[in-house]
Amino acid sequence: MDRADDRVRWRTSSYSNSEGGACVEVALSTLTRVRDTKDRDGGALNLPLPAWRAFTSALHEV
């Protein structure tokens, strides 16, 4: 786990307890970080905040 992860607040998806085990956590800072709740040491996807906003906006349109 990156030491920078200790300085951000991870938020667990409200769907993390749903069936199927598709669990993610998101942390917002200068980058948006997304990681697997079940494998927190497995790394994270790091995105610039504008890219994250575009992604989440596109989800609302589906």
C-alpha positions as a LaTeX table, in Angstrom:
\begin{tabular}{lrrr}
\hline
Residue & $x$ (\AA) & $y$ (\AA) & $z$ (\AA) \\
\hline
Met1 & 0.00 & 0.00 & 0.00 \\
Asp2 & 1.29 & 3.45 & $-0.89$ \\
Arg3 & 2.04 & 5.64 & 2.14 \\
Ala4 & $-0.08$ & 8.36 & 0.48 \\
Asp5 & $-3.09$ & 6.08 & 1.06 \\
Asp6 & $-2.69$ & 6.70 & 4.81 \\
Arg7 & $-3.47$ & 10.39 & 4.28 \\
Val8 & $-6.72$ & 9.99 & 2.34 \\
Arg9 & $-10.16$ & 9.00 & 3.55 \\
Trp10 & $-11.47$ & 5.93 & 1.77 \\
Arg11 & $-15.24$ & 5.64 & 1.34 \\
Thr12 & $-16.79$ & 2.24 & 0.78 \\
Ser13 & $-19.48$ & 1.87 & $-1.85$ \\
Ser14 & $-23.02$ & 1.58 & $-0.52$ \\
Tyr15 & $-23.30$ & $-1.54$ & $-2.70$ \\
Ser16 & $-20.37$ & $-3.31$ & $-1.04$ \\
Asn17 & $-22.64$ & $-5.69$ & 0.86 \\
Ser18 & $-24.60$ & $-6.65$ & $-2.24$ \\
Glu19 & $-24.46$ & $-10.14$ & $-3.71$ \\
Gly20 & $-21.73$ & $-10.78$ & $-6.25$ \\
Gly21 & $-18.91$ & $-9.21$ & $-4.29$ \\
Ala22 & $-18.30$ & $-6.22$ & $-6.57$ \\
Cys23 & $-16.94$ & $-4.02$ & $-3.79$ \\
Val24 & $-15.03$ & $-0.80$ & $-4.30$ \\
Glu25 & $-13.75$ & 2.09 & $-2.22$ \\
Val26 & $-13.09$ & 5.62 & $-3.44$ \\
Ala27 & $-10.83$ & 8.32 & $-2.00$ \\
Leu28 & $-10.90$ & 11.90 & $-3.23$ \\
Ser29 & $-7.83$ & 14.10 & $-2.94$ \\
Thr30 & $-5.73$ & 15.64 & $-5.72$ \\
Leu31 & $-6.45$ & 12.36 & $-7.50$ \\
Thr32 & $-9.47$ & 10.13 & $-7.33$ \\
Arg33 & $-8.43$ & 6.67 & $-6.17$ \\
Val34 & $-10.47$ & 3.51 & $-6.61$ \\
Arg35 & $-9.56$ & 0.17 & $-5.06$ \\
Asp36 & $-11.06$ & $-3.26$ & $-4.40$ \\
Thr37 & $-12.43$ & $-3.43$ & $-0.85$ \\
Lys38 & $-11.44$ & $-7.09$ & $-0.56$ \\
Asp39 & $-7.86$ & $-6.46$ & $-1.75$ \\
Arg40 & $-6.85$ & $-3.12$ & $-0.26$ \\
Asp41 & $-3.14$ & $-3.85$ & $-0.68$ \\
Gly42 & $-3.60$ & $-4.79$ & $-4.34$ \\
Gly43 & $-3.21$ & $-1.25$ & $-5.65$ \\
Ala44 & $-5.57$ & 1.46 & $-6.74$ \\
Leu45 & $-6.69$ & 3.08 & $-9.96$ \\
Asn46 & $-5.65$ & 6.75 & $-9.79$ \\
Leu47 & $-7.57$ & 9.25 & $-11.93$ \\
Pro48 & $-7.47$ & 13.03 & $-12.25$ \\
Leu49 & $-10.59$ & 14.52 & $-10.65$ \\
Pro50 & $-12.02$ & 15.80 & $-14.00$ \\
Ala51 & $-11.78$ & 12.28 & $-15.45$ \\
Trp52 & $-13.60$ & 10.83 & $-12.42$ \\
Arg53 & $-16.35$ & 13.46 & $-12.74$ \\
Ala54 & $-16.78$ & 12.67 & $-16.45$ \\
Phe55 & $-16.97$ & 8.94 & $-15.64$ \\
Thr56 & $-19.59$ & 9.34 & $-12.90$ \\
Ser57 & $-21.61$ & 11.78 & $-15.04$ \\
Ala58 & $-21.66$ & 9.23 & $-17.86$ \\
Leu59 & $-22.98$ & 6.59 & $-15.43$ \\
His60 & $-25.94$ & 8.80 & $-14.58$ \\
Glu61 & $-26.83$ & 9.03 & $-18.29$ \\
Val62 & $-27.03$ & 5.24 & $-18.75$ \\
\hline
\end{tabular}
